[in-house]
């Protein structure tokens, strides 16, 4: 309630108020149904992809 009231007068509070009301209930169900996509939860792939990204951005030699 306080954030909503402050949002009337303050831009930062207005932006924060928008973030409070964002729907965070995300699901991959639609991608799985329509695209027949399956998530890959292989720890090795996740680590290697992370290292590739760090190298790409110059954060690792």
CSV table of C-alpha atoms in Angstrom, one decimal:
chain,number,residue,atom,x,y,z
A,1,UNK,CA,0.0,0.0,0.0
A,2,UNK,CA,2.8,2.4,0.9
A,3,UNK,CA,4.6,1.7,-2.4
A,4,UNK,CA,1.4,2.2,-4.4
A,5,UNK,CA,0.9,5.6,-2.7
A,6,UNK,CA,4.5,6.7,-3.2
A,7,UNK,CA,4.2,5.6,-6.9
A,8,UNK,CA,1.8,8.5,-7.5
A,9,UNK,CA,4.6,11.0,-6.8
A,10,UNK,CA,7.9,9.3,-7.4
A,11,UNK,CA,9.2,7.7,-10.6
A,12,UNK,CA,11.5,5.2,-8.8
A,13,UNK,CA,8.5,4.0,-6.6
A,14,UNK,CA,6.4,3.8,-9.7
A,15,UNK,CA,8.9,1.4,-11.3
A,16,UNK,CA,9.2,-0.6,-8.1
A,17,UNK,CA,5.4,-0.8,-7.9
A,18,UNK,CA,5.4,-2.3,-11.4
A,19,UNK,CA,8.0,-4.9,-10.5
A,20,UNK,CA,6.0,-6.0,-7.5
A,21,UNK,CA,3.0,-6.8,-9.7
A,22,UNK,CA,4.9,-8.8,-12.4
A,23,UNK,CA,3.8,-12.3,-12.8
A,24,UNK,CA,6.7,-14.5,-11.8
A,25,UNK,CA,4.9,-17.8,-12.2
A,26,UNK,CA,6.9,-19.0,-15.3
A,27,UNK,CA,6.5,-22.3,-17.0
A,28,UNK,CA,8.1,-24.1,-20.0
A,29,UNK,CA,4.9,-26.0,-20.5
A,30,UNK,CA,3.9,-24.1,-23.6
A,31,UNK,CA,7.3,-24.6,-25.3
A,32,UNK,CA,7.2,-28.2,-24.4
A,33,UNK,CA,3.6,-28.6,-25.9
A,34,UNK,CA,4.0,-26.6,-29.0
A,35,UNK,CA,7.6,-27.1,-30.0
A,36,UNK,CA,8.1,-30.5,-28.4
A,37,UNK,CA,11.0,-29.0,-26.5
A,38,UNK,CA,12.6,-30.7,-23.6
A,39,UNK,CA,14.8,-28.9,-21.1
A,40,UNK,CA,18.3,-30.2,-20.6
A,41,UNK,CA,19.5,-30.3,-17.1
A,42,UNK,CA,22.9,-31.8,-17.6
A,43,UNK,CA,25.4,-30.2,-15.1
A,44,UNK,CA,28.4,-30.8,-17.4
A,45,UNK,CA,26.7,-28.9,-20.2
A,46,UNK,CA,25.7,-26.0,-17.9
A,47,UNK,CA,29.2,-25.6,-16.6
A,48,UNK,CA,30.9,-25.8,-20.0
A,49,UNK,CA,28.4,-23.3,-21.5
A,50,UNK,CA,29.0,-21.0,-18.6
A,51,UNK,CA,32.8,-21.2,-19.2
A,52,UNK,CA,32.3,-20.5,-22.9
A,53,UNK,CA,30.3,-17.4,-22.1
A,54,UNK,CA,32.9,-16.1,-19.6
A,55,UNK,CA,35.6,-16.6,-22.3
A,56,UNK,CA,33.4,-14.9,-24.9
A,57,UNK,CA,33.0,-11.8,-22.7
A,58,UNK,CA,36.7,-11.8,-21.8
A,59,UNK,CA,36.3,-12.7,-18.2
A,60,UNK,CA,38.5,-15.7,-18.5
A,61,UNK,CA,41.7,-16.0,-20.5
